[in-house]
């Protein structure tokens, strides 16, 4: 049981380059999330999706785009990378969001370490 | 958004009980408080979740006062393998809006012999 898989694990970009991070989950979860983690900042929500074909902005969406064409996949894109986007990116998924006990537990991937030079 | 705050770091000896508190004074009325553990180079993983009073599972206990503006994760008899960063996660403001999911700042727990 793979859970949440992120690719690639590491990437180095030059300023202005573009790239796409892929997240795949095999738990049939409706909700998927992209976070970034920076030293001293904890995890901050970039974008999320409440189901196939839907996406929404989180706390820090600027400079990123996302797509959820298939239920199991959630893609995070950087159109023109900037040094401020150097970070570790985590994808997560959950069965639902809200008050149902146990249903909104998020399962995380191992992360993608991105450096923008 | 009100910030969800935790102590930056804590130190403990093996075998002691460790209590980590998270302050979340703007928590959504109907949402749960969830705690995660993160080891280096890994994603966070679920530890425990609760709504009010006390919850206990095989690895931890979670204490939540009546006003729910804080929560305390309790790790009994920690071992070296409990050295990690611990995060609380709450929803702030109106329930059901994932954009207001707020992770705490994280507490780095160092356990030594």
mmCIF file of N, CA, C and O in Angstrom, chain A residues 55-98:
data_model
loop_
_atom_site.group_PDB
_atom_site.id
_atom_site.type_symbol
_atom_site.label_atom_id
_atom_site.label_comp_id
_atom_site.label_asym_id
_atom_site.label_seq_id
_atom_site.Cartn_x
_atom_site.Cartn_y
_atom_site.Cartn_z
ATOM 1 N N UNK A 55 -10.282 22.939 -7.520
ATOM 2 C CA UNK A 55 -9.134 23.392 -6.750
ATOM 3 C C UNK A 55 -9.485 24.708 -6.073
ATOM 4 O O UNK A 55 -10.414 25.405 -6.504
ATOM 5 N N UNK A 56 -8.724 25.038 -5.031
ATOM 6 C CA UNK A 56 -8.961 26.289 -4.312
ATOM 7 C C UNK A 56 -7.660 26.776 -3.705
ATOM 8 O O UNK A 56 -6.734 25.979 -3.483
ATOM 9 N N UNK A 57 -7.597 28.071 -3.422
ATOM 10 C CA UNK A 57 -6.389 28.673 -2.883
ATOM 11 C C UNK A 57 -6.295 28.464 -1.380
ATOM 12 O O UNK A 57 -7.295 28.510 -0.675
ATOM 13 N N UNK A 58 -5.082 28.273 -0.944
ATOM 14 C CA UNK A 58 -4.813 28.200 0.473
ATOM 15 C C UNK A 58 -4.224 29.486 0.989
ATOM 16 O O UNK A 58 -4.547 30.569 0.502
ATOM 17 N N UNK A 59 -3.337 29.377 1.938
ATOM 18 C CA UNK A 59 -2.761 30.548 2.598
ATOM 19 C C UNK A 59 -1.727 31.270 1.747
ATOM 20 O O UNK A 59 -1.634 32.495 1.769
ATOM 21 N N UNK A 60 -0.934 30.517 0.963
ATOM 22 C CA UNK A 60 0.162 31.107 0.193
ATOM 23 C C UNK A 60 0.125 30.641 -1.256
ATOM 24 O O UNK A 60 1.047 29.961 -1.729
ATOM 25 N N UNK A 61 -0.881 31.015 -2.043
ATOM 26 C CA UNK A 61 -1.050 30.475 -3.397
ATOM 27 C C UNK A 61 -0.249 31.171 -4.496
ATOM 28 O O UNK A 61 -0.095 30.614 -5.594
ATOM 29 N N UNK A 62 0.260 32.366 -4.234
ATOM 30 C CA UNK A 62 0.875 33.160 -5.293
ATOM 31 C C UNK A 62 2.112 32.481 -5.861
ATOM 32 O O UNK A 62 3.000 32.038 -5.131
ATOM 33 N N UNK A 63 2.178 32.429 -7.210
ATOM 34 C CA UNK A 63 3.317 31.828 -7.887
ATOM 35 C C UNK A 63 3.139 30.348 -8.185
ATOM 36 O O UNK A 63 4.025 29.732 -8.782
ATOM 37 N N UNK A 64 2.001 29.787 -7.789
ATOM 38 C CA UNK A 64 1.736 28.358 -7.988
ATOM 39 C C UNK A 64 0.393 28.158 -8.698
ATOM 40 O O UNK A 64 -0.532 28.942 -8.517
ATOM 41 N N UNK A 65 0.317 27.086 -9.472
ATOM 42 C CA UNK A 65 -0.967 26.667 -10.020
ATOM 43 C C UNK A 65 -1.109 25.165 -9.780
ATOM 44 O O UNK A 65 -0.117 24.454 -9.583
ATOM 45 N N UNK A 66 -2.343 24.704 -9.750
ATOM 46 C CA UNK A 66 -2.609 23.297 -9.475
ATOM 47 C C UNK A 66 -3.669 22.770 -10.430
ATOM 48 O O UNK A 66 -4.438 23.534 -11.016
ATOM 49 N N UNK A 67 -3.688 21.454 -10.558
ATOM 50 C CA UNK A 67 -4.741 20.813 -11.337
ATOM 51 C C UNK A 67 -5.053 19.448 -10.741
ATOM 52 O O UNK A 67 -4.161 18.761 -10.226
ATOM 53 N N UNK A 68 -6.335 19.056 -10.836
ATOM 54 C CA UNK A 68 -6.786 17.768 -10.311
ATOM 55 C C UNK A 68 -7.676 17.136 -11.385
ATOM 56 O O UNK A 68 -8.879 17.080 -11.254
ATOM 57 N N UNK A 69 -7.036 16.650 -12.429
ATOM 58 C CA UNK A 69 -7.775 16.062 -13.542
ATOM 59 C C UNK A 69 -8.276 14.664 -13.209
ATOM 60 O O UNK A 69 -9.299 14.215 -13.725
ATOM 61 N N UNK A 70 -7.557 13.962 -12.360
ATOM 62 C CA UNK A 70 -7.965 12.641 -11.901
ATOM 63 C C UNK A 70 -8.023 12.648 -10.376
ATOM 64 O O UNK A 70 -7.231 13.335 -9.728
ATOM 65 N N UNK A 71 -8.902 11.884 -9.824
ATOM 66 C CA UNK A 71 -9.101 11.861 -8.377
ATOM 67 C C UNK A 71 -7.812 11.517 -7.643
ATOM 68 O O UNK A 71 -7.535 12.062 -6.570
ATOM 69 N N UNK A 72 -7.016 10.623 -8.200
ATOM 70 C CA UNK A 72 -5.853 10.152 -7.475
ATOM 71 C C UNK A 72 -4.634 11.049 -7.630
ATOM 72 O O UNK A 72 -3.639 10.851 -6.941
ATOM 73 N N UNK A 73 -4.687 12.029 -8.530
ATOM 74 C CA UNK A 73 -3.513 12.857 -8.787
ATOM 75 C C UNK A 73 -3.771 14.334 -8.518
ATOM 76 O O UNK A 73 -4.847 14.862 -8.825
ATOM 77 N N UNK A 74 -2.761 14.993 -7.986
ATOM 78 C CA UNK A 74 -2.846 16.434 -7.720
ATOM 79 C C UNK A 74 -1.499 17.027 -8.117
ATOM 80 O O UNK A 74 -0.466 16.649 -7.560
ATOM 81 N N UNK A 75 -1.513 17.911 -9.102
ATOM 82 C CA UNK A 75 -0.283 18.466 -9.642
ATOM 83 C C UNK A 75 -0.077 19.900 -9.160
ATOM 84 O O UNK A 75 -1.031 20.695 -9.113
ATOM 85 N N UNK A 76 1.162 20.210 -8.811
ATOM 86 C CA UNK A 76 1.530 21.568 -8.411
ATOM 87 C C UNK A 76 2.522 22.106 -9.430
ATOM 88 O O UNK A 76 3.568 21.494 -9.663
ATOM 89 N N UNK A 77 2.207 23.249 -10.024
ATOM 90 C CA UNK A 77 3.063 23.820 -11.042
ATOM 91 C C UNK A 77 3.670 25.141 -10.621
ATOM 92 O O UNK A 77 3.030 25.937 -9.927
ATOM 93 N N UNK A 78 4.914 25.318 -11.034
ATOM 94 C CA UNK A 78 5.585 26.605 -10.888
ATOM 95 C C UNK A 78 5.875 27.097 -12.289
ATOM 96 O O UNK A 78 6.654 26.465 -13.013
ATOM 97 N N UNK A 79 5.246 28.149 -12.718
ATOM 98 C CA UNK A 79 5.401 28.636 -14.091
ATOM 99 C C UNK A 79 6.727 29.350 -14.309
ATOM 100 O O UNK A 79 7.363 29.206 -15.347
ATOM 101 N N UNK A 80 7.153 30.119 -13.326
ATOM 102 C CA UNK A 80 8.410 30.865 -13.418
ATOM 103 C C UNK A 80 9.025 30.892 -12.027
ATOM 104 O O UNK A 80 8.705 31.747 -11.205
ATOM 105 N N UNK A 81 9.899 29.917 -11.783
ATOM 106 C CA UNK A 81 10.412 29.727 -10.431
ATOM 107 C C UNK A 81 11.232 30.923 -9.950
ATOM 108 O O UNK A 81 11.972 31.554 -10.722
ATOM 109 N N UNK A 82 11.103 31.196 -8.657
ATOM 110 C CA UNK A 82 11.853 32.275 -8.011
ATOM 111 C C UNK A 82 12.592 31.712 -6.799
ATOM 112 O O UNK A 82 12.145 30.715 -6.205
ATOM 113 N N UNK A 83 13.706 32.328 -6.403
ATOM 114 C CA UNK A 83 14.447 31.831 -5.234
ATOM 115 C C UNK A 83 13.586 31.723 -3.982
ATOM 116 O O UNK A 83 13.838 30.853 -3.130
ATOM 117 N N UNK A 84 12.556 32.574 -3.867
ATOM 118 C CA UNK A 84 11.671 32.516 -2.693
ATOM 119 C C UNK A 84 10.839 31.238 -2.647
ATOM 120 O O UNK A 84 10.221 30.942 -1.616
ATOM 121 N N UNK A 85 10.840 30.491 -3.739
ATOM 122 C CA UNK A 85 10.095 29.238 -3.770
ATOM 123 C C UNK A 85 10.977 28.038 -3.403
ATOM 124 O O UNK A 85 10.513 26.893 -3.451
ATOM 125 N N UNK A 86 12.215 28.299 -3.039
ATOM 126 C CA UNK A 86 13.063 27.247 -2.473
ATOM 127 C C UNK A 86 12.430 26.775 -1.172
ATOM 128 O O UNK A 86 12.220 27.568 -0.250
ATOM 129 N N UNK A 87 12.124 25.487 -1.107
ATOM 130 C CA UNK A 87 11.386 24.980 0.046
ATOM 131 C C UNK A 87 11.278 23.462 -0.062
ATOM 132 O O UNK A 87 11.725 22.857 -1.041
ATOM 133 N N UNK A 88 10.667 22.869 0.941
ATOM 134 C CA UNK A 88 10.267 21.468 0.863
ATOM 135 C C UNK A 88 8.754 21.441 0.693
ATOM 136 O O UNK A 88 8.027 22.058 1.476
ATOM 137 N N UNK A 89 8.302 20.734 -0.316
ATOM 138 C CA UNK A 89 6.879 20.689 -0.644
ATOM 139 C C UNK A 89 6.298 19.335 -0.254
ATOM 140 O O UNK A 89 6.851 18.293 -0.591
ATOM 141 N N UNK A 90 5.178 19.394 0.456
ATOM 142 C CA UNK A 90 4.497 18.175 0.868
ATOM 143 C C UNK A 90 3.091 18.141 0.292
ATOM 144 O O UNK A 90 2.371 19.138 0.309
ATOM 145 N N UNK A 91 2.743 16.969 -0.160
ATOM 146 C CA UNK A 91 1.381 16.689 -0.591
ATOM 147 C C UNK A 91 0.714 15.843 0.482
ATOM 148 O O UNK A 91 1.372 15.034 1.153
ATOM 149 N N UNK A 92 -0.576 16.029 0.648
ATOM 150 C CA UNK A 92 -1.332 15.230 1.603
ATOM 151 C C UNK A 92 -2.715 14.941 1.044
ATOM 152 O O UNK A 92 -3.187 15.628 0.125
ATOM 153 N N UNK A 93 -3.354 13.931 1.591
ATOM 154 C CA UNK A 93 -4.733 13.634 1.207
ATOM 155 C C UNK A 93 -5.522 13.220 2.427
ATOM 156 O O UNK A 93 -4.959 12.779 3.439
ATOM 157 N N UNK A 94 -6.838 13.407 2.347
ATOM 158 C CA UNK A 94 -7.713 12.973 3.439
ATOM 159 C C UNK A 94 -9.056 12.543 2.870
ATOM 160 O O UNK A 94 -9.433 12.943 1.773
ATOM 161 N N UNK A 95 -9.767 11.750 3.654
ATOM 162 C CA UNK A 95 -11.074 11.257 3.206
ATOM 163 C C UNK A 95 -12.061 12.406 3.093
ATOM 164 O O UNK A 95 -12.838 12.486 2.141
ATOM 165 N N UNK A 96 -12.039 13.291 4.084
ATOM 166 C CA UNK A 96 -12.947 14.428 4.047
ATOM 167 C C UNK A 96 -12.313 15.560 4.824
ATOM 168 O O UNK A 96 -11.175 15.474 5.267
ATOM 169 N N UNK A 97 -13.027 16.650 4.988
ATOM 170 C CA UNK A 97 -12.561 17.774 5.782
ATOM 171 C C UNK A 97 -13.678 18.163 6.721
ATOM 172 O O UNK A 97 -14.822 18.247 6.326
ATOM 173 N N UNK A 98 -13.315 18.397 7.962
ATOM 174 C CA UNK A 98 -14.339 18.896 8.865
ATOM 175 C C UNK A 98 -14.472 18.071 10.111
ATOM 176 O O UNK A 98 -13.479 17.642 10.700
#
